[in-house]
Amino acid sequence: MLHYKCLNKHEMSFISIEQYELTNKRILLREDFNVPIVNGKITDLTRIKAALPTIEYLIAKKAKIGIISHLGRPKNYSFDNNFSLGNICDALSKLLNLPVKLIPNDFNTPLSSEYISIFENIRFLKGETNNDEALAKKMAAACDIFIMDAFGCSHRAHASTNGIAKFVPIAIAGPLLKKEINSIKKFISTPKRPILAIIGGAKISSKLPLLTKLIKSVDKLIIGGGMANTCLKAMEMEIGKSLYESDTVTSAKTLLETNKEKILLPIDAVVSKNLNENHDVRTIALTEMQPDDIIGDIGTNTIKSYNEAIQNAGTIIWNGPVGIFEMETFENGTKEIALAIANSNGYSIAGGGDTISAINKFAVTQKISYISTGGGAFLALLQNKELPGVTYLATSAQSAT
Ligand code: 3PG
């Protein structure tokens, strides 16, 4: 069994929105519309689509809806068009077939049941990320009911995910948040063995606590992407000019030495002298790496060994690509992993922005058992960490009004 015995924080039963009278009520709905945008265009609608059932329910109840979200990590707490939620309005309006208005995030504009209001990016305000009480109170005063539905940022203790819930008359969990927590919780309490985790991404420093914890619960762990480079460096292998984190080499070495039997790393790679220009692209054994080679993807023998682990797994946890899958030259490793997971008989659970993009790109959405909208939140829940976004939400221990 995975080590998730203390799930109490998440085992509590949240009160459903169905138990509240919502008609004509001013609702602040926290969603996670932090979607990838390239040149002003949304490249993946998964998070917006996942929120539609909640929004449609509120529309049917004739509630006055104001949606709060962040988008990206804007610097200096000031307006930046690249991070404006104006980028989201059109897409949401098309999906709902209803007018969607962008309104200022001063929380002074009255909400209406005739259209959906979206407040401008909450991260343009300094008080958001430091969970400022004055901002939380201001938001709370603008609604009768707060609905926290943004699973994707429920691991953040911010004013709009945590603080606000302390000051509103009613703070409830939205259907998406409930679905995510219940599905992941159900999965982690009854996983089928052997359990395989595939964790990719650029920085091992940010995922080391996760890997250290996860390795105790899983039977095999594939470390992919840039993180694998740091591990290869820790094994004193030549990785050429590939990116790695020098500060984390020692910790990676400890992880590898203590878990030799469980960890799978690349044995060959697709390399180039210049990733952007696809200069001298070759698939080579890692023992043939030259000092000016850069790793862009895993090679065919690595794919074979990973596929075998995937076919043998009863449960597969996937977060993070194993190569630069956005570039055609280096997409094959992640593609083959996605297809192998899709065709395996194991239960598969995946989460994270890049992972969802890869799942969509390689058209395997229908064949993954559960796809979470969360990246950091998905990983936090897998580690059984407390989610600040649920701390103050109404549970069955409290009475619905
Ligand atoms: C995510 O994309 O994981 C969430 O939206 C949280 O975003 P953040 O990491 O910028 O807080």
mmCIF file of C-alpha atoms and ligand atoms in Angstrom:
data_model
loop_
_atom_site.group_PDB
_atom_site.id
_atom_site.type_symbol
_atom_site.label_atom_id
_atom_site.label_comp_id
_atom_site.label_asym_id
_atom_site.label_seq_id
_atom_site.Cartn_x
_atom_site.Cartn_y
_atom_site.Cartn_z
ATOM 1 C CA MET A 1 0.000 0.000 0.000
ATOM 2 C CA LEU A 2 1.083 3.544 -0.540
ATOM 3 C CA HIS A 3 1.757 5.413 2.696
ATOM 4 C CA TYR A 4 -1.331 7.506 2.874
ATOM 5 C CA LYS A 5 -2.838 6.535 6.179
ATOM 6 C CA CYS A 6 -3.316 10.092 7.479
ATOM 7 C CA LEU A 7 -5.710 11.327 4.882
ATOM 8 C CA ASN A 8 -7.967 12.871 7.538
ATOM 9 C CA LYS A 9 -7.520 16.398 6.200
ATOM 10 C CA HIS A 10 -8.933 15.250 2.907
ATOM 11 C CA GLU A 11 -11.230 12.535 4.127
ATOM 12 C CA MET A 12 -13.630 15.049 5.615
ATOM 13 C CA SER A 13 -16.771 15.293 3.575
ATOM 14 C CA PHE A 14 -17.197 18.713 2.082
ATOM 15 C CA ILE A 15 -20.696 20.111 1.934
ATOM 16 C CA SER A 16 -21.915 20.162 -1.672
ATOM 17 C CA ILE A 17 -23.054 23.303 -3.413
ATOM 18 C CA GLU A 18 -26.410 21.565 -3.988
ATOM 19 C CA GLN A 19 -27.143 22.051 -0.301
ATOM 20 C CA TYR A 20 -27.194 25.835 -0.590
ATOM 21 C CA GLU A 21 -29.723 28.267 -1.971
ATOM 22 C CA LEU A 22 -27.785 30.015 -4.746
ATOM 23 C CA THR A 23 -30.427 31.947 -6.692
ATOM 24 C CA ASN A 24 -29.590 35.642 -6.851
ATOM 25 C CA LYS A 25 -26.697 35.119 -4.455
ATOM 26 C CA ARG A 26 -23.391 36.895 -5.156
ATOM 27 C CA ILE A 27 -20.960 34.049 -5.702
ATOM 28 C CA LEU A 28 -17.191 34.391 -5.857
ATOM 29 C CA LEU A 29 -15.951 31.315 -7.651
ATOM 30 C CA ARG A 30 -12.206 30.561 -7.493
ATOM 31 C CA GLU A 31 -11.140 28.648 -10.582
ATOM 32 C CA ASP A 32 -7.678 27.818 -11.894
ATOM 33 C CA PHE A 33 -7.626 29.313 -15.392
ATOM 34 C CA ASN A 34 -3.846 29.267 -15.437
ATOM 35 C CA VAL A 35 -3.700 27.869 -18.971
ATOM 36 C CA PRO A 36 -0.812 27.884 -21.450
ATOM 37 C CA ILE A 37 -0.950 30.873 -23.820
ATOM 38 C CA VAL A 38 1.318 31.298 -26.844
ATOM 39 C CA ASN A 39 1.179 34.593 -28.775
ATOM 40 C CA GLY A 40 -2.105 35.493 -27.092
ATOM 41 C CA LYS A 41 -3.724 32.144 -27.973
ATOM 42 C CA ILE A 42 -4.711 29.488 -25.445
ATOM 43 C CA THR A 43 -3.010 26.253 -26.479
ATOM 44 C CA ASP A 44 -4.785 23.953 -24.019
ATOM 45 C CA LEU A 45 -8.347 24.440 -22.742
ATOM 46 C CA THR A 46 -8.357 21.486 -20.322
ATOM 47 C CA ARG A 47 -8.548 23.579 -17.143
ATOM 48 C CA ILE A 48 -11.300 25.837 -18.493
ATOM 49 C CA LYS A 49 -13.338 22.891 -19.743
ATOM 50 C CA ALA A 50 -12.958 21.126 -16.401
ATOM 51 C CA ALA A 51 -14.616 24.105 -14.669
ATOM 52 C CA LEU A 52 -17.638 24.221 -17.006
ATOM 53 C CA PRO A 53 -19.941 21.877 -15.022
ATOM 54 C CA THR A 54 -19.539 24.093 -11.941
ATOM 55 C CA ILE A 55 -20.185 27.302 -13.871
ATOM 56 C CA GLU A 56 -23.139 25.783 -15.736
ATOM 57 C CA TYR A 57 -24.682 24.661 -12.455
ATOM 58 C CA LEU A 58 -24.416 28.201 -11.061
ATOM 59 C CA ILE A 59 -25.900 29.652 -14.258
ATOM 60 C CA ALA A 60 -28.847 27.245 -14.034
ATOM 61 C CA LYS A 61 -29.403 28.448 -10.460
ATOM 62 C CA LYS A 62 -29.410 32.098 -11.657
ATOM 63 C CA ALA A 63 -26.580 33.029 -9.322
ATOM 64 C CA LYS A 64 -24.566 36.241 -9.780
ATOM 65 C CA ILE A 65 -21.196 34.798 -10.731
ATOM 66 C CA GLY A 66 -17.789 36.462 -10.350
ATOM 67 C CA ILE A 67 -14.823 34.259 -11.221
ATOM 68 C CA ILE A 68 -11.434 34.791 -9.603
ATOM 69 C CA SER A 69 -8.301 33.251 -11.119
ATOM 70 C CA HIS A 70 -4.617 33.843 -11.551
ATOM 71 C CA LEU A 71 -2.760 33.479 -14.827
ATOM 72 C CA GLY A 72 0.992 32.891 -14.852
ATOM 73 C CA ARG A 73 3.377 34.596 -12.482
ATOM 74 C CA PRO A 74 3.264 38.310 -13.357
ATOM 75 C CA LYS A 75 6.154 40.314 -11.970
ATOM 76 C CA ASN A 76 5.916 43.578 -9.993
ATOM 77 C CA TYR A 77 2.213 43.234 -9.221
ATOM 78 C CA SER A 78 1.148 45.425 -12.106
ATOM 79 C CA PHE A 79 -0.942 44.990 -15.240
ATOM 80 C CA ASP A 80 0.708 43.016 -18.015
ATOM 81 C CA ASN A 81 -1.362 42.162 -21.078
ATOM 82 C CA ASN A 82 0.337 38.777 -21.429
ATOM 83 C CA PHE A 83 -1.131 37.772 -18.097
ATOM 84 C CA SER A 84 -4.507 39.485 -18.424
ATOM 85 C CA LEU A 85 -7.577 37.323 -17.891
ATOM 86 C CA GLY A 86 -8.972 39.173 -20.899
ATOM 87 C CA ASN A 87 -7.175 36.355 -22.735
ATOM 88 C CA ILE A 88 -9.629 33.874 -21.180
ATOM 89 C CA CYS A 89 -12.963 35.714 -21.653
ATOM 90 C CA ASP A 90 -13.496 34.859 -25.319
ATOM 91 C CA ALA A 91 -12.734 31.184 -24.846
ATOM 92 C CA LEU A 92 -15.057 30.900 -21.854
ATOM 93 C CA SER A 93 -17.772 32.863 -23.629
ATOM 94 C CA LYS A 94 -17.594 30.508 -26.638
ATOM 95 C CA LEU A 95 -17.677 27.400 -24.462
ATOM 96 C CA LEU A 96 -20.665 28.660 -22.440
ATOM 97 C CA ASN A 97 -22.359 30.497 -25.276
ATOM 98 C CA LEU A 98 -22.911 33.400 -22.886
ATOM 99 C CA PRO A 99 -21.425 36.877 -22.483
ATOM 100 C CA VAL A 100 -18.339 36.973 -20.251
ATOM 101 C CA LYS A 101 -17.093 40.363 -18.997
ATOM 102 C CA LEU A 102 -13.679 41.207 -17.634
ATOM 103 C CA ILE A 103 -14.085 43.415 -14.547
ATOM 104 C CA PRO A 104 -11.488 45.210 -12.396
ATOM 105 C CA ASN A 105 -10.047 43.317 -9.464
ATOM 106 C CA ASP A 106 -10.961 46.079 -7.009
ATOM 107 C CA PHE A 107 -14.093 44.079 -6.154
ATOM 108 C CA ASN A 108 -16.330 47.165 -6.395
ATOM 109 C CA THR A 109 -18.213 46.192 -9.577
ATOM 110 C CA PRO A 110 -21.626 44.658 -8.835
ATOM 111 C CA LEU A 111 -22.107 41.083 -10.101
ATOM 112 C CA SER A 112 -24.981 40.153 -12.381
ATOM 113 C CA SER A 113 -26.935 37.000 -13.194
ATOM 114 C CA GLU A 114 -27.221 38.155 -16.844
ATOM 115 C CA TYR A 115 -23.593 37.473 -17.661
ATOM 116 C CA ILE A 116 -20.451 35.954 -16.162
ATOM 117 C CA SER A 117 -17.934 38.343 -14.661
ATOM 118 C CA ILE A 118 -14.234 37.517 -14.486
ATOM 119 C CA PHE A 119 -12.058 39.612 -12.244
ATOM 120 C CA GLU A 120 -8.725 40.689 -13.702
ATOM 121 C CA ASN A 121 -5.752 38.479 -12.755
ATOM 122 C CA ILE A 122 -5.688 38.301 -8.972
ATOM 123 C CA ARG A 123 -1.872 38.119 -9.059
ATOM 124 C CA PHE A 124 -1.744 41.724 -10.294
ATOM 125 C CA LEU A 125 -2.491 42.502 -6.633
ATOM 126 C CA LYS A 126 0.364 42.396 -4.148
ATOM 127 C CA GLY A 127 -1.776 40.937 -1.371
ATOM 128 C CA GLU A 128 -2.673 37.748 -3.257
ATOM 129 C CA THR A 129 0.455 35.630 -2.948
ATOM 130 C CA ASN A 130 1.275 36.790 0.586
ATOM 131 C CA ASN A 131 -2.253 35.955 1.716
ATOM 132 C CA ASP A 132 -2.909 39.521 2.844
ATOM 133 C CA GLU A 133 -5.800 39.728 5.292
ATOM 134 C CA ALA A 134 -7.045 43.107 4.016
ATOM 135 C CA LEU A 135 -7.358 41.732 0.472
ATOM 136 C CA ALA A 136 -9.032 38.544 1.727
ATOM 137 C CA LYS A 137 -11.573 40.647 3.647
ATOM 138 C CA LYS A 138 -12.218 42.890 0.659
ATOM 139 C CA MET A 139 -12.977 39.883 -1.557
ATOM 140 C CA ALA A 140 -15.097 38.308 1.160
ATOM 141 C CA ALA A 141 -17.208 41.472 1.429
ATOM 142 C CA ALA A 142 -18.025 41.240 -2.292
ATOM 143 C CA CYS A 143 -19.929 37.939 -2.012
ATOM 144 C CA ASP A 144 -22.539 35.982 -0.127
ATOM 145 C CA ILE A 145 -20.909 32.630 -0.882
ATOM 146 C CA PHE A 146 -17.328 31.699 -1.790
ATOM 147 C CA ILE A 147 -16.833 28.533 -3.820
ATOM 148 C CA MET A 148 -13.324 27.123 -3.980
ATOM 149 C CA ASP A 149 -13.159 25.007 -7.114
ATOM 150 C CA ALA A 150 -9.541 25.608 -8.154
ATOM 151 C CA PHE A 151 -7.907 22.279 -7.344
ATOM 152 C CA GLY A 152 -4.893 23.295 -9.469
ATOM 153 C CA CYS A 153 -3.864 25.949 -6.946
ATOM 154 C CA SER A 154 -5.299 24.459 -3.755
ATOM 155 C CA HIS A 155 -1.704 23.831 -2.596
ATOM 156 C CA ARG A 156 -1.172 27.606 -2.436
ATOM 157 C CA ALA A 157 -1.972 29.548 0.755
ATOM 158 C CA HIS A 158 -2.977 32.714 -1.074
ATOM 159 C CA ALA A 159 -5.654 35.327 -0.323
ATOM 160 C CA SER A 160 -8.057 33.955 -2.961
ATOM 161 C CA THR A 161 -7.474 30.273 -2.186
ATOM 162 C CA ASN A 162 -7.144 30.300 1.598
ATOM 163 C CA GLY A 163 -7.529 33.720 3.302
ATOM 164 C CA ILE A 164 -10.903 34.680 1.820
ATOM 165 C CA ALA A 165 -12.580 31.554 3.187
ATOM 166 C CA LYS A 166 -11.999 32.750 6.760
ATOM 167 C CA PHE A 167 -14.069 35.895 6.272
ATOM 168 C CA VAL A 168 -17.018 34.862 4.070
ATOM 169 C CA PRO A 169 -20.356 33.825 5.569
ATOM 170 C CA ILE A 170 -20.229 30.562 3.567
ATOM 171 C CA ALA A 171 -17.137 28.902 2.014
ATOM 172 C CA ILE A 172 -17.741 25.670 0.135
ATOM 173 C CA ALA A 173 -15.847 23.217 -2.031
ATOM 174 C CA GLY A 174 -16.821 23.290 -5.706
ATOM 175 C CA PRO A 175 -17.610 20.105 -7.659
ATOM 176 C CA LEU A 176 -14.269 20.074 -9.512
ATOM 177 C CA LEU A 177 -12.243 20.419 -6.308
ATOM 178 C CA LYS A 178 -14.282 17.645 -4.682
ATOM 179 C CA LYS A 179 -13.963 15.360 -7.681
ATOM 180 C CA GLU A 180 -10.191 15.819 -7.855
ATOM 181 C CA ILE A 181 -9.598 15.219 -4.150
ATOM 182 C CA ASN A 182 -11.906 12.219 -3.977
ATOM 183 C CA SER A 183 -10.502 10.583 -7.125
ATOM 184 C CA ILE A 184 -6.856 11.020 -6.136
ATOM 185 C CA LYS A 185 -7.599 10.013 -2.546
ATOM 186 C CA LYS A 186 -9.402 6.877 -3.730
ATOM 187 C CA PHE A 187 -6.500 6.003 -5.997
ATOM 188 C CA ILE A 188 -3.805 6.460 -3.361
ATOM 189 C CA SER A 189 -5.627 4.418 -0.769
ATOM 190 C CA THR A 190 -6.109 1.357 -3.007
ATOM 191 C CA PRO A 191 -3.326 1.199 -5.599
ATOM 192 C CA LYS A 192 -2.720 -2.009 -7.515
ATOM 193 C CA ARG A 193 0.892 -3.241 -7.388
ATOM 194 C CA PRO A 194 3.447 -2.996 -8.847
ATOM 195 C CA ILE A 195 3.307 0.806 -8.728
ATOM 196 C CA LEU A 196 5.384 2.709 -11.259
ATOM 197 C CA ALA A 197 5.925 6.473 -11.016
ATOM 198 C CA ILE A 198 7.225 8.423 -14.002
ATOM 199 C CA ILE A 199 8.367 11.837 -12.832
ATOM 200 C CA GLY A 200 9.898 14.163 -15.379
ATOM 201 C CA GLY A 201 10.625 17.858 -15.585
ATOM 202 C CA ALA A 202 13.519 20.239 -15.685
ATOM 203 C CA LYS A 203 14.459 20.771 -12.050
ATOM 204 C CA ILE A 204 15.187 17.931 -9.656
ATOM 205 C CA SER A 205 15.667 20.480 -6.831
ATOM 206 C CA SER A 206 11.940 21.281 -6.817
ATOM 207 C CA LYS A 207 10.904 17.626 -6.965
ATOM 208 C CA LEU A 208 13.511 16.023 -4.693
ATOM 209 C CA PRO A 209 11.261 16.021 -1.578
ATOM 210 C CA LEU A 210 8.567 14.355 -3.689
ATOM 211 C CA LEU A 211 10.952 11.759 -5.125
ATOM 212 C CA THR A 212 12.376 10.978 -1.682
ATOM 213 C CA LYS A 213 8.885 10.394 -0.311
ATOM 214 C CA LEU A 214 7.416 8.658 -3.357
ATOM 215 C CA ILE A 215 10.277 6.192 -3.705
ATOM 216 C CA LYS A 216 9.253 4.591 -0.390
ATOM 217 C CA SER A 217 5.786 3.813 -1.695
ATOM 218 C CA VAL A 218 6.379 2.785 -5.293
ATOM 219 C CA ASP A 219 8.019 -0.295 -6.795
ATOM 220 C CA LYS A 220 9.740 1.474 -9.683
ATOM 221 C CA LEU A 221 10.553 5.091 -10.391
ATOM 222 C CA ILE A 222 11.477 6.519 -13.773
ATOM 223 C CA ILE A 223 13.197 9.890 -13.506
ATOM 224 C CA GLY A 224 12.886 11.807 -16.761
ATOM 225 C CA GLY A 225 13.665 15.080 -18.513
ATOM 226 C CA GLY A 226 16.314 17.462 -17.217
ATOM 227 C CA MET A 227 16.093 15.796 -13.791
ATOM 228 C CA ALA A 228 17.586 12.631 -15.300
ATOM 229 C CA ASN A 229 20.635 14.656 -16.414
ATOM 230 C CA THR A 230 21.389 15.619 -12.799
ATOM 231 C CA CYS A 231 21.089 11.934 -11.830
ATOM 232 C CA LEU A 232 23.420 10.857 -14.659
ATOM 233 C CA LYS A 233 25.914 13.506 -13.555
ATOM 234 C CA ALA A 234 25.650 12.128 -9.993
ATOM 235 C CA MET A 235 26.622 8.728 -11.447
ATOM 236 C CA GLU A 236 29.662 10.446 -13.002
ATOM 237 C CA MET A 237 28.407 9.882 -16.537
ATOM 238 C CA GLU A 238 29.279 12.270 -19.373
ATOM 239 C CA ILE A 239 26.240 14.462 -20.108
ATOM 240 C CA GLY A 240 28.035 16.940 -22.377
ATOM 241 C CA LYS A 241 26.444 20.380 -22.333
ATOM 242 C CA SER A 242 23.055 19.120 -21.160
ATOM 243 C CA LEU A 243 21.382 21.179 -18.445
ATOM 244 C CA TYR A 244 21.689 19.884 -14.902
ATOM 245 C CA GLU A 245 21.612 21.304 -11.389
ATOM 246 C CA SER A 246 25.066 21.264 -9.825
ATOM 247 C CA ASP A 247 23.698 22.090 -6.332
ATOM 248 C CA THR A 248 21.558 18.972 -6.315
ATOM 249 C CA VAL A 249 24.081 16.400 -7.568
ATOM 250 C CA THR A 250 24.969 15.198 -4.034
ATOM 251 C CA SER A 251 21.322 14.757 -2.981
ATOM 252 C CA ALA A 252 20.583 13.002 -6.270
ATOM 253 C CA LYS A 253 23.524 10.666 -5.591
ATOM 254 C CA THR A 254 22.127 9.750 -2.164
ATOM 255 C CA LEU A 255 18.699 9.085 -3.676
ATOM 256 C CA LEU A 256 20.216 6.853 -6.366
ATOM 257 C CA GLU A 257 22.531 4.965 -4.015
ATOM 258 C CA THR A 258 19.785 4.196 -1.507
ATOM 259 C CA ASN A 259 17.280 3.105 -4.132
ATOM 260 C CA LYS A 260 19.384 1.368 -6.794
ATOM 261 C CA GLU A 261 16.853 -1.391 -7.367
ATOM 262 C CA LYS A 262 13.905 0.895 -7.912
ATOM 263 C CA ILE A 263 15.158 3.747 -10.098
ATOM 264 C CA LEU A 264 15.259 3.575 -13.892
ATOM 265 C CA LEU A 265 17.366 6.089 -15.787
ATOM 266 C CA PRO A 266 18.136 6.551 -19.505
ATOM 267 C CA ILE A 267 20.727 4.294 -21.120
ATOM 268 C CA ASP A 268 20.708 6.060 -24.476
ATOM 269 C CA ALA A 269 19.616 9.463 -25.732
ATOM 270 C CA VAL A 270 18.757 11.611 -28.715
ATOM 271 C CA VAL A 271 21.386 14.340 -28.717
ATOM 272 C CA SER A 272 22.287 17.394 -30.742
ATOM 273 C CA LYS A 273 25.049 20.000 -30.750
ATOM 274 C CA ASN A 274 22.450 22.767 -30.742
ATOM 275 C CA LEU A 275 18.893 21.960 -29.716
ATOM 276 C CA ASN A 276 17.300 24.894 -31.545
ATOM 277 C CA GLU A 277 19.005 24.273 -34.846
ATOM 278 C CA ASN A 278 18.731 20.472 -34.656
ATOM 279 C CA HIS A 279 22.414 20.408 -35.449
ATOM 280 C CA ASP A 280 23.914 16.883 -35.784
ATOM 281 C CA VAL A 281 20.973 15.000 -34.219
ATOM 282 C CA ARG A 282 21.904 11.404 -33.286
ATOM 283 C CA THR A 283 20.651 8.579 -31.089
ATOM 284 C CA ILE A 284 23.589 7.284 -29.079
ATOM 285 C CA ALA A 285 24.399 5.171 -26.039
ATOM 286 C CA LEU A 286 25.205 7.415 -23.069
ATOM 287 C CA THR A 287 28.688 5.932 -23.030
ATOM 288 C CA GLU A 288 29.267 7.582 -26.446
ATOM 289 C CA MET A 289 28.360 11.114 -25.324
ATOM 290 C CA GLN A 290 30.772 13.808 -26.458
ATOM 291 C CA PRO A 291 31.545 16.884 -24.350
ATOM 292 C CA ASP A 292 29.571 19.180 -26.697
ATOM 293 C CA ASP A 293 26.459 16.953 -27.032
ATOM 294 C CA ILE A 294 23.158 18.072 -25.517
ATOM 295 C CA ILE A 295 20.456 15.564 -24.529
ATOM 296 C CA GLY A 296 16.995 16.340 -25.986
ATOM 297 C CA ASP A 297 15.168 13.031 -25.537
ATOM 298 C CA ILE A 298 15.513 9.409 -24.454
ATOM 299 C CA GLY A 299 16.763 6.864 -27.009
ATOM 300 C CA THR A 300 15.174 3.690 -28.390
ATOM 301 C CA ASN A 301 16.728 1.280 -25.864
ATOM 302 C CA THR A 302 15.571 3.440 -22.980
ATOM 303 C CA ILE A 303 12.073 3.519 -24.468
ATOM 304 C CA LYS A 304 12.131 -0.291 -24.623
ATOM 305 C CA SER A 305 13.116 -0.650 -20.978
ATOM 306 C CA TYR A 306 10.548 1.962 -19.839
ATOM 307 C CA ASN A 307 7.813 0.307 -21.903
ATOM 308 C CA GLU A 308 8.531 -2.975 -20.174
ATOM 309 C CA ALA A 309 8.139 -1.321 -16.755
ATOM 310 C CA ILE A 310 4.880 0.275 -17.915
ATOM 311 C CA GLN A 311 3.476 -3.049 -19.197
ATOM 312 C CA ASN A 312 4.297 -4.740 -15.877
ATOM 313 C CA ALA A 313 2.762 -2.024 -13.704
ATOM 314 C CA GLY A 314 -0.582 -2.381 -11.932
ATOM 315 C CA THR A 315 -0.636 1.369 -11.313
ATOM 316 C CA ILE A 316 1.159 4.162 -13.185
ATOM 317 C CA ILE A 317 1.609 7.688 -11.826
ATOM 318 C CA TRP A 318 2.753 10.149 -14.496
ATOM 319 C CA ASN A 319 3.934 13.717 -14.012
ATOM 320 C CA GLY A 320 6.331 15.374 -16.431
ATOM 321 C CA PRO A 321 7.699 14.642 -19.915
ATOM 322 C CA VAL A 322 10.896 12.635 -20.527
ATOM 323 C CA GLY A 323 12.215 14.892 -23.300
ATOM 324 C CA ILE A 324 11.598 18.193 -25.094
ATOM 325 C CA PHE A 325 8.330 16.895 -26.545
ATOM 326 C CA GLU A 326 7.305 20.350 -27.806
ATOM 327 C CA MET A 327 9.973 19.952 -30.539
ATOM 328 C CA GLU A 328 9.322 17.346 -33.211
ATOM 329 C CA THR A 329 12.922 16.149 -33.156
ATOM 330 C CA PHE A 330 12.741 15.308 -29.453
ATOM 331 C CA GLU A 331 9.095 14.288 -29.051
ATOM 332 C CA ASN A 332 9.407 10.552 -29.616
ATOM 333 C CA GLY A 333 10.328 9.461 -26.070
ATOM 334 C CA THR A 334 7.384 11.237 -24.450
ATOM 335 C CA LYS A 335 5.110 10.065 -27.279
ATOM 336 C CA GLU A 336 6.104 6.418 -26.799
ATOM 337 C CA ILE A 337 5.644 6.713 -23.024
ATOM 338 C CA ALA A 338 2.186 8.248 -23.546
ATOM 339 C CA LEU A 339 1.196 5.464 -25.964
ATOM 340 C CA ALA A 340 2.565 2.726 -23.714
ATOM 341 C CA ILE A 341 0.609 4.089 -20.741
ATOM 342 C CA ALA A 342 -2.505 4.374 -22.912
ATOM 343 C CA ASN A 343 -2.168 0.753 -24.037
ATOM 344 C CA SER A 344 -1.267 -0.722 -20.672
ATOM 345 C CA ASN A 345 -3.679 -2.679 -18.508
ATOM 346 C CA GLY A 346 -2.617 -0.804 -15.376
ATOM 347 C CA TYR A 347 -4.589 2.002 -13.742
ATOM 348 C CA SER A 348 -3.014 5.275 -14.884
ATOM 349 C CA ILE A 349 -3.189 8.638 -13.161
ATOM 350 C CA ALA A 350 -1.552 11.732 -14.648
ATOM 351 C CA GLY A 351 -1.303 15.394 -13.744
ATOM 352 C CA GLY A 352 0.586 18.594 -14.498
ATOM 353 C CA GLY A 353 0.439 21.197 -17.269
ATOM 354 C CA ASP A 354 3.146 19.703 -19.497
ATOM 355 C CA THR A 355 1.833 16.195 -18.967
ATOM 356 C CA ILE A 356 -1.681 17.246 -20.012
ATOM 357 C CA SER A 357 -0.244 19.007 -23.089
ATOM 358 C CA ALA A 358 1.629 15.810 -24.002
ATOM 359 C CA ILE A 359 -1.473 13.667 -23.418
ATOM 360 C CA ASN A 360 -3.457 15.964 -25.714
ATOM 361 C CA LYS A 361 -0.700 16.207 -28.320
ATOM 362 C CA PHE A 362 -0.428 12.434 -28.614
ATOM 363 C CA ALA A 363 -4.234 11.996 -28.464
ATOM 364 C CA VAL A 364 -4.380 9.513 -25.579
ATOM 365 C CA THR A 365 -6.762 11.448 -23.293
ATOM 366 C CA GLN A 366 -9.477 8.783 -23.416
ATOM 367 C CA LYS A 367 -7.057 6.036 -22.479
ATOM 368 C CA ILE A 368 -5.611 7.492 -19.289
ATOM 369 C CA SER A 369 -7.668 6.337 -16.289
ATOM 370 C CA TYR A 370 -7.599 9.686 -14.476
ATOM 371 C CA ILE A 371 -6.194 13.054 -15.539
ATOM 372 C CA SER A 372 -5.881 15.700 -12.840
ATOM 373 C CA THR A 373 -6.002 19.427 -13.643
ATOM 374 C CA GLY A 374 -3.411 19.934 -10.908
ATOM 375 C CA GLY A 375 0.362 19.965 -11.272
ATOM 376 C CA GLY A 376 1.807 21.050 -7.920
ATOM 377 C CA ALA A 377 -1.517 20.286 -6.202
ATOM 378 C CA PHE A 378 -1.586 16.781 -7.706
ATOM 379 C CA LEU A 379 1.928 16.126 -6.414
ATOM 380 C CA ALA A 380 1.110 17.663 -3.012
ATOM 381 C CA LEU A 381 -1.864 15.351 -2.612
ATOM 382 C CA LEU A 382 0.170 12.334 -3.703
ATOM 383 C CA GLN A 383 2.528 13.196 -0.834
ATOM 384 C CA ASN A 384 -0.454 13.535 1.485
ATOM 385 C CA LYS A 385 0.370 17.175 2.170
ATOM 386 C CA GLU A 386 -2.301 19.412 3.615
ATOM 387 C CA LEU A 387 -3.929 21.626 0.978
ATOM 388 C CA PRO A 388 -4.359 25.220 2.284
ATOM 389 C CA GLY A 389 -7.125 25.708 -0.275
ATOM 390 C CA VAL A 390 -9.446 23.364 1.631
ATOM 391 C CA THR A 391 -8.626 24.382 5.217
ATOM 392 C CA TYR A 392 -11.604 26.674 5.807
ATOM 393 C CA LEU A 393 -14.216 25.034 3.587
ATOM 394 C CA ALA A 394 -17.493 23.821 5.087
ATOM 395 C CA THR A 395 -17.577 20.139 6.004
ATOM 396 C CA SER A 396 -20.389 17.933 7.184
ATOM 397 C CA ALA A 397 -19.346 18.668 10.767
ATOM 398 C CA GLN A 398 -20.711 22.186 10.202
ATOM 399 C CA SER A 399 -24.317 22.904 9.308
ATOM 400 C CA ALA A 400 -25.438 24.045 5.880
ATOM 401 C CA THR A 401 -27.613 27.167 5.872
HETATM 402 C C1 3PG B 1 -0.363 25.418 -11.598
HETATM 403 O O1 3PG B 1 -0.267 25.695 -12.794
HETATM 404 O O2 3PG B 1 0.187 24.413 -11.102
HETATM 405 C C2 3PG B 1 -1.275 26.252 -10.736
HETATM 406 O O3 3PG B 1 -2.062 27.105 -11.482
HETATM 407 C C3 3PG B 1 -0.484 27.003 -9.699
HETATM 408 O O4 3PG B 1 0.341 27.932 -10.333
HETATM 409 P P1 3PG B 1 1.650 28.483 -9.559
HETATM 410 O O5 3PG B 1 2.618 27.344 -9.498
HETATM 411 O O6 3PG B 1 2.117 29.646 -10.352
HETATM 412 O O7 3PG B 1 1.204 28.867 -8.172
#
